[in-house]
Coordinates of C-alpha atoms in Angstrom, one line a residue:
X1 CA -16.9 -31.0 39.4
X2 CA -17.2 -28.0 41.0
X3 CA -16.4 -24.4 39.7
X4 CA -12.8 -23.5 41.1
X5 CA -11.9 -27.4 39.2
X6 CA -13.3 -26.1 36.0
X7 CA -11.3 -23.2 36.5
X8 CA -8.2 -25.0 37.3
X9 CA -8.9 -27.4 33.6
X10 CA -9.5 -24.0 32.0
X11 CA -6.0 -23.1 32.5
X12 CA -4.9 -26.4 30.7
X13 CA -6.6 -26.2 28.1
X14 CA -5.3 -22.6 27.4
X15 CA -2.4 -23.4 27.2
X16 CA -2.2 -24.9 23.7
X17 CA -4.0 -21.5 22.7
X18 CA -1.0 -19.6 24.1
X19 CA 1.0 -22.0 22.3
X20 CA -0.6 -21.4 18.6
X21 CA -0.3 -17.8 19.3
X22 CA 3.4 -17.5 20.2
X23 CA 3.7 -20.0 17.4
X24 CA 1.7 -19.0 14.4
X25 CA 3.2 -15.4 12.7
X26 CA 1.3 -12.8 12.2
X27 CA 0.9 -9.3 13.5
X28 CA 0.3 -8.9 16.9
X29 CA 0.7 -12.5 17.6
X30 CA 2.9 -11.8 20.8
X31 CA 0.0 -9.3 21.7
X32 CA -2.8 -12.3 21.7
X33 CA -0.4 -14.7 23.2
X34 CA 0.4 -12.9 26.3
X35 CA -3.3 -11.8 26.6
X36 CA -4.6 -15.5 26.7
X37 CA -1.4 -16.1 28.6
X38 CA -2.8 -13.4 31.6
X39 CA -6.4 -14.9 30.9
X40 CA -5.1 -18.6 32.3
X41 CA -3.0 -16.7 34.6
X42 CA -6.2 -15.1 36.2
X43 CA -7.8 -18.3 36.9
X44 CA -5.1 -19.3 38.8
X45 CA -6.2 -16.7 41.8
X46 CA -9.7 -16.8 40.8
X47 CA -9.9 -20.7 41.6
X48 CA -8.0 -20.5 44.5
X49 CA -10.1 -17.5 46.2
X50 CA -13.4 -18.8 45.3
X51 CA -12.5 -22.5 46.3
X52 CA -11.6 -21.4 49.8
X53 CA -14.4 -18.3 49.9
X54 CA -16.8 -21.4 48.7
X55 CA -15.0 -24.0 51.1
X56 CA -14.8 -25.9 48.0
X57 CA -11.0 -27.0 48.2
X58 CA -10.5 -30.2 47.3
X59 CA -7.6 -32.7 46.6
X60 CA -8.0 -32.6 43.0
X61 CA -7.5 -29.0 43.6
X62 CA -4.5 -29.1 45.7
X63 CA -2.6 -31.2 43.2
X64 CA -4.4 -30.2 39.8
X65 CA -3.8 -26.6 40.3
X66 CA 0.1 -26.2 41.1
X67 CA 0.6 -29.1 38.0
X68 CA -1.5 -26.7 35.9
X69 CA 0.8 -23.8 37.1
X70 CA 3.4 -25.7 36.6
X71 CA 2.6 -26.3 32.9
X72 CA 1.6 -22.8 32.0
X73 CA 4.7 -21.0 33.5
X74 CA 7.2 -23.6 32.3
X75 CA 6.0 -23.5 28.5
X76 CA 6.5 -20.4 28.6
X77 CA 9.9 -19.9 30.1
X78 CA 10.7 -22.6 27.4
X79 CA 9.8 -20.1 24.8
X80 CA 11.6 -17.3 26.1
X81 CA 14.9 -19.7 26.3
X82 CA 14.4 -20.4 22.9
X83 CA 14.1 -16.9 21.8
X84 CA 17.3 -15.9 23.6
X85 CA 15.3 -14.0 26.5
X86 CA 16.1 -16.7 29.3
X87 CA 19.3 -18.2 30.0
X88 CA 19.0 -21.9 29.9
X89 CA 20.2 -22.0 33.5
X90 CA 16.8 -20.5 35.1
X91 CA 14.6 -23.1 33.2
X92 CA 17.2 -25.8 34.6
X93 CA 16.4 -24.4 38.2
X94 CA 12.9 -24.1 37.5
X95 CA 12.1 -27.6 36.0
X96 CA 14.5 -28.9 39.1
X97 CA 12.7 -27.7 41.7
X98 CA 9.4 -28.4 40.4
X99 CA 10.8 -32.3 40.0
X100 CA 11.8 -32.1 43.3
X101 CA 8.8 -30.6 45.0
X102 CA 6.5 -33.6 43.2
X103 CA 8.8 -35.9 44.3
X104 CA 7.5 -34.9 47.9
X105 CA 3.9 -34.1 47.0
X106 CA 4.2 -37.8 46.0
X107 CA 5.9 -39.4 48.9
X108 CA 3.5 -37.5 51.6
X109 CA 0.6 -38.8 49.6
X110 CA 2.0 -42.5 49.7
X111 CA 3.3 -42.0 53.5
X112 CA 0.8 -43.7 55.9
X113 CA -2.6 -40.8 56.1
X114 CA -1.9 -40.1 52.7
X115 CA -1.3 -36.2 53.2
X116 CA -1.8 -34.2 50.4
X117 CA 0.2 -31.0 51.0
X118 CA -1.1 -27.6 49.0
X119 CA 1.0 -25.1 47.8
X120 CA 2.7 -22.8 50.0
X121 CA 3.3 -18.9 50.7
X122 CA 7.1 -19.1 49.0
X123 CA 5.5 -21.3 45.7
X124 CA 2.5 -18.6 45.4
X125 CA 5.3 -15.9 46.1
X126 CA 6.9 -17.9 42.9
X127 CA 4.5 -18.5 40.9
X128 CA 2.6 -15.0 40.4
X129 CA 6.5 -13.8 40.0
X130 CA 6.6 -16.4 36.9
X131 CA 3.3 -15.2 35.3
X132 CA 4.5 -11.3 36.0
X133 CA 7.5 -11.1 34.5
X134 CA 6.1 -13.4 31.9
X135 CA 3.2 -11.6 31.0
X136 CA 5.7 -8.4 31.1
X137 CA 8.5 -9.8 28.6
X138 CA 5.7 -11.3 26.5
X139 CA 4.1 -7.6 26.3
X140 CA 7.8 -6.3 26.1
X141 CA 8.3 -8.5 23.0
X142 CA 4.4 -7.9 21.1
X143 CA 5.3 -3.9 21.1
X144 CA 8.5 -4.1 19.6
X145 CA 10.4 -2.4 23.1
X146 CA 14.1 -2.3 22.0
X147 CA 15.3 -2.9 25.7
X148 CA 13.0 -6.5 26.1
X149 CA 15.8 -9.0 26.2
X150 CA 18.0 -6.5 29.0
X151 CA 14.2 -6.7 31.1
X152 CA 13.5 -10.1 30.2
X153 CA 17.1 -11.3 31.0
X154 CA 16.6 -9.5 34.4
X155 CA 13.0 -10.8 35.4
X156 CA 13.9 -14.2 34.3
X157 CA 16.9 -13.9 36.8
X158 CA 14.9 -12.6 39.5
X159 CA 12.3 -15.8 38.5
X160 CA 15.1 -17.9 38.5
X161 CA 16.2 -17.1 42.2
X162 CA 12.7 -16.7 43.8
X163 CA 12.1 -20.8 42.4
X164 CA 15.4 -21.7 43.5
X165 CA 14.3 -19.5 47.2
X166 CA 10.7 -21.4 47.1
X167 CA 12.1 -25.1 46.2
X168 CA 14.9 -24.6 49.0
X169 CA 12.2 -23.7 51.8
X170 CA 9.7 -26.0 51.0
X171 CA 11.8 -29.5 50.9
X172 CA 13.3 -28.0 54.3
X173 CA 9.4 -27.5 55.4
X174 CA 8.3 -31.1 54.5
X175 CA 11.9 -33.3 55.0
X176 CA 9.9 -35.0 57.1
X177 CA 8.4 -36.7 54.2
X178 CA 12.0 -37.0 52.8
X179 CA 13.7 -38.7 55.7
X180 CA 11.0 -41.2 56.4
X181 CA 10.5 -42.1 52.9
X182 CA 11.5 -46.0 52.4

């Protein structure tokens, strides 16, 4: 397994760290959280750039690293609904389009060639929005700032249209997948 792959399982694996430390109480908790948070966020460039600076892109990559995005941004955004800093309505939009956009990954990978099809500009665009304005509200929240749930409510929104942007243009980019699908 090469090194942008070990990156990419790094990220998974932090994310039951972030997890402990949004859930486990104790001063500066929120601080930690968001730092490990911004850690597994960092790998997420760091594989990608190496992988392609190393021509070591692989298929494993292609599909292991949007899931692992996918995992770390929506735990998250499930906190922040649960702590009244995301309206339940972005985390609909978000989970949607994610659904939808494996539902093509996996129809292209069964059509005939078995094309494996890599994140695009609009999904990076969306994802390093996510992990911003998470890291942000997260940071917001572990110093206290009285105005975090006005940002948070904001960013989220701003999250929430970006996703709903990026799922919109990339089932239009592969409906070829869509309308040959049996």
């Amino acid at each position: 397994m090469n090194l942008p792959n070990k990156l990419t399982l790094l990220r998974i694996l932090l994310i039951p760290v972030f997890v402990a430390l949004v859930e486990i109480d104790f001063a500066g908790h929120y601080l930690w959280a968001v730092a490990v948070f911004a850690i597994a966020s960092f790998t997420d460039y760091l594989d990608g750039h190496l992988a392609r600076k190393w021509g070591l892109v692989t298929d494993f990559g292609k599909f292991a690293d949007p899931l692992a995005d996918k995992i770390l941004t929506t735990t998250a955004i499930i906190y922040l609904v649960q702590m009244g800093l995301c309206h339940p309505v972005v985390l609909i939009i978000i989970i949607a389009r994610e659904f939808a956009v494996s539902g093509v990954r996996m129809i292209a990978a069964g059509a005939p060639g078995g094309k494996v099809i890599a994140a695009n500009m609009w999904g990076k665009v969306k994802t390093v929005l996510q992990m911003v304005s998470i890291i942000v509200v997260f940071m917001l929240l572990g110093l206290g700032v009285p105005a975090t749930a006005l940002v948070a409510h904001i960013l989220m929104w701003a999250v929430g249209a970006a996703t709903l942007i990026s799922g919109v243009q990339y089932l239009w980019g592969n409906r070829q997948y869509i309308n040959t699908a049996k």
